[in-house]
mmCIF file of C-alpha atoms in Angstrom:
data_model
loop_
_atom_site.group_PDB
_atom_site.id
_atom_site.type_symbol
_atom_site.label_atom_id
_atom_site.label_comp_id
_atom_site.label_asym_id
_atom_site.label_seq_id
_atom_site.Cartn_x
_atom_site.Cartn_y
_atom_site.Cartn_z
ATOM 1 C CA MET A 1 -45.783 244.620 94.999
ATOM 2 C CA GLY A 2 -45.221 247.533 92.289
ATOM 3 C CA THR A 3 -43.124 247.484 89.850
ATOM 4 C CA LEU A 4 -41.694 250.866 88.645
ATOM 5 C CA SER A 5 -40.646 251.201 85.505
ATOM 6 C CA TYR A 6 -39.864 253.964 82.737
ATOM 7 C CA ILE A 7 -38.383 254.468 79.419
ATOM 8 C CA LEU A 8 -36.871 258.643 78.417
ATOM 9 C CA ARG A 9 -36.240 259.500 75.604
ATOM 10 C CA GLU A 10 -32.280 259.686 74.478
ATOM 11 C CA ASP A 11 -32.426 263.769 74.450
ATOM 12 C CA THR A 12 -33.609 264.186 78.155
ATOM 13 C CA TRP A 13 -30.765 261.979 79.695
ATOM 14 C CA GLY A 14 -28.592 263.368 82.351
ATOM 15 C CA ASN A 15 -31.425 265.786 83.452
ATOM 16 C CA GLY A 16 -32.565 263.940 86.884
ATOM 17 C CA TYR A 17 -36.131 263.591 85.111
ATOM 18 C CA ALA A 18 -36.340 259.995 85.613
ATOM 19 C CA THR A 19 -35.128 260.465 89.811
ATOM 20 C CA GLU A 20 -37.398 263.000 90.000
ATOM 21 C CA ALA A 21 -40.112 260.837 88.487
ATOM 22 C CA ALA A 22 -39.117 258.202 90.224
ATOM 23 C CA GLN A 23 -39.935 259.191 93.453
ATOM 24 C CA HIS A 24 -42.988 260.705 93.057
ATOM 25 C CA VAL A 25 -44.154 257.158 91.677
ATOM 26 C CA ALA A 26 -42.567 255.721 94.738
ATOM 27 C CA ASP A 27 -44.213 258.196 97.170
ATOM 28 C CA PHE A 28 -47.821 257.620 95.095
ATOM 29 C CA ALA A 29 -47.768 254.207 95.541
ATOM 30 C CA PHE A 30 -46.785 253.597 99.189
ATOM 31 C CA ALA A 31 -48.708 257.263 100.869
ATOM 32 C CA THR A 32 -51.626 256.789 98.534
ATOM 33 C CA VAL A 33 -52.066 253.102 96.809
ATOM 34 C CA GLY A 34 -50.501 251.643 100.172
ATOM 35 C CA LEU A 35 -48.176 249.201 97.955
ATOM 36 C CA GLU A 36 -45.859 247.507 100.867
ATOM 37 C CA ARG A 37 -42.927 246.445 98.075
ATOM 38 C CA LEU A 38 -41.675 248.589 94.613
ATOM 39 C CA GLU A 39 -39.545 246.658 92.728
ATOM 40 C CA ALA A 40 -37.582 247.948 89.372
ATOM 41 C CA MET A 41 -35.108 246.456 87.043
ATOM 42 C CA HIS A 42 -32.500 247.354 84.391
ATOM 43 C CA HIS A 43 -30.191 246.081 81.527
ATOM 44 C CA PRO A 44 -26.879 245.176 82.299
ATOM 45 C CA ASP A 45 -25.504 247.705 79.370
ATOM 46 C CA ASN A 46 -28.392 250.626 80.658
ATOM 47 C CA PRO A 47 -25.810 251.322 84.669
ATOM 48 C CA ALA A 48 -27.599 255.134 84.210
ATOM 49 C CA SER A 49 -30.880 253.069 85.164
ATOM 50 C CA GLY A 50 -29.105 251.640 88.106
ATOM 51 C CA CYS A 51 -27.788 255.164 89.575
ATOM 52 C CA VAL A 52 -31.564 256.484 88.698
ATOM 53 C CA LEU A 53 -32.333 253.252 91.444
ATOM 54 C CA ILE A 54 -30.101 253.738 93.858
ATOM 55 C CA LYS A 55 -30.807 257.611 94.039
ATOM 56 C CA THR A 56 -34.653 256.856 94.681
ATOM 57 C CA GLY A 57 -33.404 254.104 97.919
ATOM 58 C CA PHE A 58 -33.741 251.226 95.653
ATOM 59 C CA THR A 59 -31.416 248.396 97.136
ATOM 60 C CA ARG A 60 -29.998 246.135 94.704
ATOM 61 C CA THR A 61 -31.480 242.373 94.827
ATOM 62 C CA GLY A 62 -29.846 240.578 92.668
ATOM 63 C CA THR A 63 -30.423 239.599 89.122
ATOM 64 C CA CYS A 64 -32.456 238.366 86.723
ATOM 65 C CA ASP A 65 -31.690 236.418 83.345
ATOM 66 C CA ARG A 66 -34.545 238.539 80.949
ATOM 67 C CA ARG A 67 -34.755 237.201 76.838
ATOM 68 C CA THR A 68 -33.710 240.462 74.696
ATOM 69 C CA ASP A 69 -35.031 241.236 71.888
ATOM 70 C CA ASP A 70 -32.442 239.606 69.225
ATOM 71 C CA GLY A 71 -33.319 235.962 71.444
ATOM 72 C CA THR A 72 -30.033 236.315 73.313
ATOM 73 C CA THR A 73 -30.406 236.428 77.353
ATOM 74 C CA ALA A 74 -29.058 239.142 79.483
ATOM 75 C CA ALA A 75 -28.774 239.126 83.820
ATOM 76 C CA TYR A 76 -30.584 242.145 84.758
ATOM 77 C CA GLN A 77 -30.179 243.536 87.612
ATOM 78 C CA VAL A 78 -33.302 243.654 90.070
ATOM 79 C CA TYR A 79 -33.612 246.436 92.790
ATOM 80 C CA ALA A 80 -36.531 246.311 95.127
ATOM 81 C CA LEU A 81 -37.723 249.432 97.369
ATOM 82 C CA PRO A 82 -39.607 248.270 100.349
ATOM 83 C CA LEU A 83 -42.516 250.829 102.406
ATOM 84 C CA PRO A 84 -40.060 253.528 104.214
#
């Protein structure tokens, strides 16, 4: 199992770069590395990342409470992508 994570500069948002990159990483993870599952999560204030994951084939599996930079917790959205 592997974890997908990405950060893009704000001036690149909305161009499909994250979706394209996530698809390439998923293809590499399954075909070359031999992983059987990828997981990813995003902050609840960033629904665009959820769209990226869904477009890449991930399915939302639940939430996970994570501590944020200001010391509070947030219910991150958790996704999984099994081997196709």
